[in-house]
Coordinates of C-alpha atoms in Angstrom, one line a residue:
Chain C
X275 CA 12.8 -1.3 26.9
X276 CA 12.8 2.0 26.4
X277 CA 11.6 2.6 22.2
X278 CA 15.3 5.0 21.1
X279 CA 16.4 5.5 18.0
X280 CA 13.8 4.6 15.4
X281 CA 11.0 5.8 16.5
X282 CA 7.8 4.6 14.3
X283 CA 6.8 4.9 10.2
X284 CA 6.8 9.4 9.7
X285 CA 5.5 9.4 6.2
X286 CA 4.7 7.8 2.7
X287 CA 4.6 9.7 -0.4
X288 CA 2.0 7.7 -2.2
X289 CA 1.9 9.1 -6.1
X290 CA -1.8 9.6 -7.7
X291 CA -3.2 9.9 -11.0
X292 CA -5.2 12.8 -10.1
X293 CA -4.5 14.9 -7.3
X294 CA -8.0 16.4 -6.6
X295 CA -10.1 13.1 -6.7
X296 CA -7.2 11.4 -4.5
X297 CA -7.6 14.2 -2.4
X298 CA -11.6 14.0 -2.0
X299 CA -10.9 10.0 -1.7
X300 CA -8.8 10.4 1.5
X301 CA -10.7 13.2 2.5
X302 CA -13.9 12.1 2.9
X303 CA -14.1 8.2 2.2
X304 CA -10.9 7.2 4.1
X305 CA -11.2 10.4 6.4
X306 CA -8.2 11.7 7.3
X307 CA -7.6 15.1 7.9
X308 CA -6.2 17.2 5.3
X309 CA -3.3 19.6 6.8
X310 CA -1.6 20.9 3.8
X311 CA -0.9 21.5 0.3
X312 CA 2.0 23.0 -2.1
X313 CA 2.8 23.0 -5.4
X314 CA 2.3 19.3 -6.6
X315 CA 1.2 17.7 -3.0
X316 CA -1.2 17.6 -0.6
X317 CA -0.7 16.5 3.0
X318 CA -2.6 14.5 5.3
X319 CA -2.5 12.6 9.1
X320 CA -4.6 10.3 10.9
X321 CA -7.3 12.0 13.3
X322 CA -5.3 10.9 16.5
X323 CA -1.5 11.9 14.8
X324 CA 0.4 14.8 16.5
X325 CA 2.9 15.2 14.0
X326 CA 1.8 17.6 10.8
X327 CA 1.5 14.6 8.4
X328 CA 1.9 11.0 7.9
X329 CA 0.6 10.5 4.3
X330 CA 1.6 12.7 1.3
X331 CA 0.0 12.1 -2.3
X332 CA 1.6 13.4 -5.3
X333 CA 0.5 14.3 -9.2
X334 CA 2.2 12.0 -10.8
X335 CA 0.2 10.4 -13.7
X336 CA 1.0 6.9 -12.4
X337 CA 0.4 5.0 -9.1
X338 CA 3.0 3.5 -6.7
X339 CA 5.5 4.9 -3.7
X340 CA 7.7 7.6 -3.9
X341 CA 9.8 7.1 -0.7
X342 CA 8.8 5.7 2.9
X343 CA 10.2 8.0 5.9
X344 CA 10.6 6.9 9.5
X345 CA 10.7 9.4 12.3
X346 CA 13.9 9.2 14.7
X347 CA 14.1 10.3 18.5
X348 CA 16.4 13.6 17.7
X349 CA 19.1 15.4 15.7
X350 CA 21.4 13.7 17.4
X351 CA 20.1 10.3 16.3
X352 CA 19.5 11.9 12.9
X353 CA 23.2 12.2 12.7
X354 CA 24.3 8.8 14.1
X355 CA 22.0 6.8 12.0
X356 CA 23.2 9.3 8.9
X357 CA 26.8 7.8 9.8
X358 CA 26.1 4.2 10.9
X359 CA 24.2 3.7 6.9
X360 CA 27.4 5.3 5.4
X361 CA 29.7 3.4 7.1
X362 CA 27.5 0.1 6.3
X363 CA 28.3 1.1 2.5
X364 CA 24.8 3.0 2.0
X365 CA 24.8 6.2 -0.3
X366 CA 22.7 8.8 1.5
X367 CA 21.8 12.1 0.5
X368 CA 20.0 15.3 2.6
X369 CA 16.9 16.7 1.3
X370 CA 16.9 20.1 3.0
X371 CA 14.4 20.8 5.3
X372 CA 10.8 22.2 4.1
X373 CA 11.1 20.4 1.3
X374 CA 8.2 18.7 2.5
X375 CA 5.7 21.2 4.7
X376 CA 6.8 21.7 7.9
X377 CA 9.6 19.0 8.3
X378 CA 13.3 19.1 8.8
X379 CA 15.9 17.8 6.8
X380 CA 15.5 14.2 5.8
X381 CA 18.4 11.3 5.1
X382 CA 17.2 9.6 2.0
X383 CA 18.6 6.7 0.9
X384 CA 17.5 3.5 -1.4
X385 CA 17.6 0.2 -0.2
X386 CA 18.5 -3.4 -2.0
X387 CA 14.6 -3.9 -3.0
X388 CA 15.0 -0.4 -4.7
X389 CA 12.5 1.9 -2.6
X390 CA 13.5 4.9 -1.2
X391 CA 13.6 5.0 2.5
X392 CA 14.4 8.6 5.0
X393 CA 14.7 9.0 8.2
X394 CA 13.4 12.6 9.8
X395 CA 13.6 13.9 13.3
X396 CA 11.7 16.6 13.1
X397 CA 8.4 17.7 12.1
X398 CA 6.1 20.2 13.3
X399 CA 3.7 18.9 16.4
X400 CA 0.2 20.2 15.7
X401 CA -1.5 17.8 17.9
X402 CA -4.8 16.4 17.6
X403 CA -7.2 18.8 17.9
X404 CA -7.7 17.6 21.9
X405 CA -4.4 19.6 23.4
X406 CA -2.6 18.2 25.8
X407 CA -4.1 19.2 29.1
X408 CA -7.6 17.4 30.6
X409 CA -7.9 16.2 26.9
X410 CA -11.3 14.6 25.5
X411 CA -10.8 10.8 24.4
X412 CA -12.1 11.6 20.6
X413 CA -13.4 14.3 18.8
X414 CA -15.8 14.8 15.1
X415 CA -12.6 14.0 13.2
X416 CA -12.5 10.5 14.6
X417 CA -16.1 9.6 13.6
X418 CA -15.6 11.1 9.9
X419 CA -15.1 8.5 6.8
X420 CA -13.3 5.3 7.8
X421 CA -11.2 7.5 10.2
X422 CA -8.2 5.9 11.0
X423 CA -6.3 6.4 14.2
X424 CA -3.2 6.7 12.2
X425 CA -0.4 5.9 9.4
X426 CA 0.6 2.2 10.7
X427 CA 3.0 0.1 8.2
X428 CA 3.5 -0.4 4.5
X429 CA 4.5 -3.9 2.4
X430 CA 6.8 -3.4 0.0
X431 CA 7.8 -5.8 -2.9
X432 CA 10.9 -6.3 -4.1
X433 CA 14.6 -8.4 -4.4
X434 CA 16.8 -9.0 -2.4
X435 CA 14.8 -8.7 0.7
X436 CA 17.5 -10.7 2.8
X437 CA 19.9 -7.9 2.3
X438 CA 17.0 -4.8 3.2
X439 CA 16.5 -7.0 6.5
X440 CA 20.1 -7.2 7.4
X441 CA 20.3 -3.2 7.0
X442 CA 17.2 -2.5 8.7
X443 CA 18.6 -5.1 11.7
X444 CA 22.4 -4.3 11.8
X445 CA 22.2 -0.4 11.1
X446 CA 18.4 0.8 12.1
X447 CA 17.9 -1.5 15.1
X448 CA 14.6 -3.3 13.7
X449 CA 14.1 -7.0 14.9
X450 CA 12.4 -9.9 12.5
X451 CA 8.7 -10.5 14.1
X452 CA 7.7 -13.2 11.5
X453 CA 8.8 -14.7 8.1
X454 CA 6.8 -17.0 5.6
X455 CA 9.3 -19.5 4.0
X456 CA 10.0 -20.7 0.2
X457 CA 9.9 -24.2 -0.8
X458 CA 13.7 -24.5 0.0
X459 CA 13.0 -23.7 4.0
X460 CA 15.7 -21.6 4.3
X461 CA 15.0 -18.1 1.8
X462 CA 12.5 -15.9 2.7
X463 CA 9.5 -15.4 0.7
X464 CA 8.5 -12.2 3.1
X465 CA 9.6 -10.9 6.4
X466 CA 8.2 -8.4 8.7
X467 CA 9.9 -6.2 11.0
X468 CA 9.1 -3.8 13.8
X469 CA 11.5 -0.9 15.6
X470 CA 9.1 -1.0 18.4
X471 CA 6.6 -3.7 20.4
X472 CA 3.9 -3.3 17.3
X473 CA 3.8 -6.2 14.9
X474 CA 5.2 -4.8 12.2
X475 CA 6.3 -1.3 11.0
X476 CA 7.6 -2.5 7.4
X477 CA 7.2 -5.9 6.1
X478 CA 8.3 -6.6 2.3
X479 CA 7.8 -9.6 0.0
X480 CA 10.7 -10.9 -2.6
X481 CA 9.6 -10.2 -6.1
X482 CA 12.1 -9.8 -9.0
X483 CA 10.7 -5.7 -10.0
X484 CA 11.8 -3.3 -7.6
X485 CA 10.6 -0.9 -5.7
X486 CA 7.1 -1.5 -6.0
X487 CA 4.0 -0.9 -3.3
X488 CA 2.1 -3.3 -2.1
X489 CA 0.0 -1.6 0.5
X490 CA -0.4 1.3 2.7
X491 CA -2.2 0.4 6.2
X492 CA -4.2 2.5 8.1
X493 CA -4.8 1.4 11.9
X494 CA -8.9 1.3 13.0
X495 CA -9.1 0.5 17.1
X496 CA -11.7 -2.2 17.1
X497 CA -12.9 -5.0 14.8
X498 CA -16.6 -3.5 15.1
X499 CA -14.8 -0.3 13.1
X500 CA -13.1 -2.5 10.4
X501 CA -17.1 -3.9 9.6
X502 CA -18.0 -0.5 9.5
X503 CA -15.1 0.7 7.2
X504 CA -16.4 -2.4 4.8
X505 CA -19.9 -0.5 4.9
X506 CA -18.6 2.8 4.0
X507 CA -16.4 0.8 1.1
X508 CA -19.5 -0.5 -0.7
X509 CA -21.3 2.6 0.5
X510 CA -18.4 4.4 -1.8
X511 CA -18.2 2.2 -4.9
X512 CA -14.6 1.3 -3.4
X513 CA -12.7 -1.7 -4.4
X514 CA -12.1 -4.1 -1.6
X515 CA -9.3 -6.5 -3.2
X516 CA -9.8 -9.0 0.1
X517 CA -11.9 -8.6 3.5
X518 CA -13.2 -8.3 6.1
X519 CA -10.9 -11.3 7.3
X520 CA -7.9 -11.9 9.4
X521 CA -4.5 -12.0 8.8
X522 CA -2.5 -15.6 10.0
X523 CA 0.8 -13.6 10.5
X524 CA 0.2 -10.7 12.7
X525 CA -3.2 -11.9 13.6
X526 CA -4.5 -8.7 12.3
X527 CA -7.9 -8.1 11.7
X528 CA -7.9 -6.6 7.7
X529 CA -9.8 -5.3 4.6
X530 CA -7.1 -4.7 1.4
X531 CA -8.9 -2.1 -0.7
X532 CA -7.6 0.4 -3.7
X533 CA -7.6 4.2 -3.4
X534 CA -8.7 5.9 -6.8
X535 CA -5.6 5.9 -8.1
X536 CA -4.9 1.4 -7.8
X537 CA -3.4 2.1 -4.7
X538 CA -4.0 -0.4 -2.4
X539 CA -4.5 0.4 1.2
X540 CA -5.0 -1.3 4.5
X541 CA -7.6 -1.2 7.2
X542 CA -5.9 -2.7 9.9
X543 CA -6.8 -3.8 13.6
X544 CA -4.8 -5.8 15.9
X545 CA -1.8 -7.6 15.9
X546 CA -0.4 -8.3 18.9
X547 CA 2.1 -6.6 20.8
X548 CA 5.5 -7.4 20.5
X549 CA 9.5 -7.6 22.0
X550 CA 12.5 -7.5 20.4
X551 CA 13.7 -10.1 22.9
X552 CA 10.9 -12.8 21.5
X553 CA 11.6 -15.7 19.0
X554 CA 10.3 -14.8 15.4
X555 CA 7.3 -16.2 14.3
X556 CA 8.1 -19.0 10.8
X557 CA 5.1 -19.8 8.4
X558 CA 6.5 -22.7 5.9
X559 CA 5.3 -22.4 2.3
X560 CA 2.3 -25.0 2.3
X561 CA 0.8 -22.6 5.0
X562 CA 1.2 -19.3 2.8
X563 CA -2.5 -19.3 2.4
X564 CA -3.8 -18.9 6.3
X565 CA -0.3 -16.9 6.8
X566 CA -1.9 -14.3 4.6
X567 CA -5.7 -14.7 4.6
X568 CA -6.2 -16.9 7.7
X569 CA -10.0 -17.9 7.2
X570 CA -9.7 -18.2 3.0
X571 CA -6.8 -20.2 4.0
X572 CA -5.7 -19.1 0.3
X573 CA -3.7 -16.6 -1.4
X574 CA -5.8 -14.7 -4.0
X575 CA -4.9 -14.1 -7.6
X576 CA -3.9 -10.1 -6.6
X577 CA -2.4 -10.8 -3.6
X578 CA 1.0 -11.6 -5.5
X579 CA 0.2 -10.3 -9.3
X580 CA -1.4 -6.8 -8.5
X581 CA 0.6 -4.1 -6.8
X582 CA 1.6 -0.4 -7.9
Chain V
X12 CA -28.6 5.2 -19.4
X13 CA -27.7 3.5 -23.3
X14 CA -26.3 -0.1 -22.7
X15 CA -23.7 -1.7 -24.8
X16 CA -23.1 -5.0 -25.9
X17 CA -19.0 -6.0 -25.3
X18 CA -17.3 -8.7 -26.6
X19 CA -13.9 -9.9 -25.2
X20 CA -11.3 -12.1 -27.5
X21 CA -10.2 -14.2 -27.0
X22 CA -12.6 -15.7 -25.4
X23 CA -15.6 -14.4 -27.1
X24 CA -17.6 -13.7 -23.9
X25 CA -19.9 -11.1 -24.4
X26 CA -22.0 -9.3 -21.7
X27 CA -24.0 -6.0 -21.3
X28 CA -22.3 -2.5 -20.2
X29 CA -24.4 0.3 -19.4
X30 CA -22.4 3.1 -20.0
X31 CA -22.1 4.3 -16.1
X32 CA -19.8 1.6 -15.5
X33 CA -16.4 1.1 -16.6
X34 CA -16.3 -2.0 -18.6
X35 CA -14.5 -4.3 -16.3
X36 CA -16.8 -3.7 -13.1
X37 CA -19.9 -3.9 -15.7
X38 CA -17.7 -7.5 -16.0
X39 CA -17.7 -8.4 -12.7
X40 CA -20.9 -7.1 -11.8
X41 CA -22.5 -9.7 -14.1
X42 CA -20.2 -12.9 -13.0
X43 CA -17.6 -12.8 -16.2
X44 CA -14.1 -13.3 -16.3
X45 CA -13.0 -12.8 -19.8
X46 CA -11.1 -9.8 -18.3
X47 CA -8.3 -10.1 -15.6
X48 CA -9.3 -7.9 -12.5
X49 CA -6.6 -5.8 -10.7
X50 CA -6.8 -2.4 -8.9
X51 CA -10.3 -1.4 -10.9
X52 CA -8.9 2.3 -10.7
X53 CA -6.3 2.6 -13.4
X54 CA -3.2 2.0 -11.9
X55 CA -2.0 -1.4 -11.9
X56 CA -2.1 -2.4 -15.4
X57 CA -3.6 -5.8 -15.3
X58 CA -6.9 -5.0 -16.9
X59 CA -5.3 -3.9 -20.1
X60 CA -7.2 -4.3 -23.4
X61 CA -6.7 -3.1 -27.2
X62 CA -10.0 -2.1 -28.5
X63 CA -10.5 -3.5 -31.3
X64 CA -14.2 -1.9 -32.6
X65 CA -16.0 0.6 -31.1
X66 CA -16.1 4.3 -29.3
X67 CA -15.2 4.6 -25.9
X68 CA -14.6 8.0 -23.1
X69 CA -11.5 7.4 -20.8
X70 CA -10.6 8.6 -17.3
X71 CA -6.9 8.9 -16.6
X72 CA -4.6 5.7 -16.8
X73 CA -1.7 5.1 -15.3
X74 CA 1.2 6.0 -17.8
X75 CA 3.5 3.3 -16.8
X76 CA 1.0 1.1 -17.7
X77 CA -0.6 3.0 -21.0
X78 CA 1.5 5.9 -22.8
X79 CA 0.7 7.8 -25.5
X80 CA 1.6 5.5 -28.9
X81 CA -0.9 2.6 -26.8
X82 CA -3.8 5.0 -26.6
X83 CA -3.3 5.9 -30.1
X84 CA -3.7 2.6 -30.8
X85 CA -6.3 2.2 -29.0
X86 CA -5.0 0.0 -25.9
X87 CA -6.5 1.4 -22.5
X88 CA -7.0 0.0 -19.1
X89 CA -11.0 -1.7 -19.7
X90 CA -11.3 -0.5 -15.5
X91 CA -11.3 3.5 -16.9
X92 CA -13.4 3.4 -20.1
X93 CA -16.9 4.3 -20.6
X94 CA -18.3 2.3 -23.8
X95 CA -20.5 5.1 -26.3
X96 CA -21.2 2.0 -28.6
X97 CA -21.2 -1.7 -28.4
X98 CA -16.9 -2.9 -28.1
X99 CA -15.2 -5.5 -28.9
X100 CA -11.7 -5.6 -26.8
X101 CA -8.7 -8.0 -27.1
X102 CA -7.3 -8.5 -23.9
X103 CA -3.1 -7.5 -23.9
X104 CA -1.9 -7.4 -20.4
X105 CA 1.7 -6.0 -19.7
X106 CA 4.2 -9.4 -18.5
X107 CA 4.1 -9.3 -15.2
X108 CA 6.5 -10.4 -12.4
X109 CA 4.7 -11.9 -9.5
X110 CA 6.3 -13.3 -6.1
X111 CA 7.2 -17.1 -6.5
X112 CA 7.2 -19.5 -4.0
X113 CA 9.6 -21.3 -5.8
X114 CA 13.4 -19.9 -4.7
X115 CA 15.5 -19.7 -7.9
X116 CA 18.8 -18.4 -8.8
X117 CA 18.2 -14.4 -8.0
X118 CA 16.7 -15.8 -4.8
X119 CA 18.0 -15.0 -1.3
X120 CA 22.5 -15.8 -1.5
X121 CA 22.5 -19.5 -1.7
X122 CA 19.0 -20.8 -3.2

């Protein structure tokens, strides 16, 4: 199948108590590249991203998510999806383009758990440093800091997450990969879903406060990388809130850390490859502990009472 | 490096804090709990304290978690203060809402 549509996660604004330390964090601890800044924001990608930027941190005082975009196929697609989420009863609004650097107009709307989600199609290609023709497999950028290939998912924490899943199905042509039940064995406790064959491109877990962040994840390309991304943690005086270990759901190899501003973040690796086509995966509640941290085989304390 | 003594109520733990580190990693670095532990970077709220006695220098907080009439009164996140004396803190986290595994009412259409 063909990946139309929804194309993959574009950006997250992620806001930051202090722009210039965040700035130095992501720079040189997490290592991505810095390709931007105006006013009140500075821009950033993943070493192996084409597209301008994938994370965006803003002066804000606090910590937390300002909005989550996704990157569609076209304008055409722009368009339709703008439609299909009106005539599904979603308020959207346009934020005209360059609002952010070097992207077009974006259709912002909020969903049921109360985050802010848009949907771009365009934003400027600068590539990877490599080109496009005879290209080298990696370059300096993908050896400096932690280095992540890329921007991969988010968890987001909120109500109502039965209602963001039906949107995300019906309207943005997501499928469920895997779920983790409450005690009742029929509401969700979390869900994730994918608009292509990765394991998860959103995933959110039901809490009563909306809107809220949970995690940004960053994909590494090899366990061996995740180890060393643990090294360069302690190496930093960074907080690792869980890790190394492996996630049950997914089966993705992990480290849960916090950026400088209480923002957790991801190093992720793995998870397997998945279909729209396939069964979803159910974890019942008395299994919530491997579900999460598969070796622990138990929640920690922050895993459900610290987010931003 | 001057190292201070704190002391945590309720509980009455007390343990050394050079004053490097922020009081709650000085915490954790030497095994106490007397303190909740969230982000250590200022922005989740879970570590807050009032300080109760004592002189302290502050790095930026998160203001949803701390505004201005709580740092006049002295209540701070313990993960961004610097003790300049010994400290005796009180610890008053925010209420919280954390995921339940529970379903109630507000819980998914019928649980």
């Amino acid at each position: 199948m063909a990946i139309t549509g929804v194309l993959r996660p574009g950006h997250m604004q992620l806001k930051v108590l202090d722009l210039d330390e965040a700035v130095e964090f992501y720079s040189n601890v997490v290592g991505l590249v810095q390709t931007g800044r105006d006013a009140t924001r500075a821009y950033f990608k993943g070493w192996d991203e084409r597209d301008h930027h994938s994370l965006i941190l803003r002066d804000a005082g606090e910590a937390g998510m300002d909005f989550y975009g996704f990157k569609v196929a076209d304008d055409a697609t722009l368009a339709t999806l703008e439609a299909d989420l009106k005539n599904y009863g979603v308020t959207t609004e346009r934020v005209p383009a360059g609002d952010l650097l070097e992207t077009g107009e974006r259709v912002r709307f909020q969903i049921p758990s109360g985050h802010l989600i848009e949907l771009s199609s365009q934003k400027t290609d600068v590539g990877n440093g490599m080109g496009y023709i005879n290209p080298p497999p990696w370059n300096e950028a993908a050896e400096r800091g932690i280095a992540p290939i890329r921007m991969d998912h988010a968890l987001l924490y909120g109500p109502d997450i039965e209602k963001v899943q039906a949107l995300f199905v019906d309207v943005l042509g997501f499928y469920l990969v895997e779920h983790i039940l409450l005690e009742d064995g029929k509401t969700d406790l979390a869900i994730w879903l994918s608009c292509s064959t990765k394991a998860h491109d959103i995933a959110l877990v039901r809490n009563e406060e909306p809107g809220k962040l949970h995690h940004t994840a960053f994909l590494l390309d090899s366990w061996e990388k995740v180890l060393r991304a643990a090294d360069l943690m302690s190496m930093n005086r960074v907080t690792i809130d869980m890790g190394p270990t492996r996630h049950g759901v997914t089966r993705g190899t992990t480290i849960y850390a916090f950026d400088n501003s209480g923002n957790r973040f991801e190093t992720f690796c793995g998870g397997y490859q998945s279909y729209p086509d396939w069964e979803p995966l159910t974890w019942t509640w008395d299994e919530v502990g491997p579900a999460v941290f598969y070796h622990d085989r138990k929640l920690n304390p922050a895993f459900l009472g610290v987010y931003t | 490096m001057a190292v201070h003594t704190i002391t945590v109520e309720p509980t009455g733990q007390q343990f050394l804090c050079p004053d490097t580190k922020n009081v709650l990693v000085a915490m954790e670095y030497l095994g106490c709990d007397g303190i909740q532990v969230g982000c250590r970077n200022g922005g989740c709220g879970v570590c807050r304290v009032q300080v109760l006695a004592g002189t302290y220098t502050a790095k930026k907080m998160s203001k949803a978690h701390v505004d201005e009439a709580d740092l006049a009164a002295g209540v701070v996140l313990s993960c961004r203060i610097f003790p300049t004396s010994d400290l005796t803190v009180r610890v008053c986290p925010k209420p919280t809402v954390e995921p339940a595994l529970h379903p109630t009412a507000s819980a998914g259409n019928d649980g």
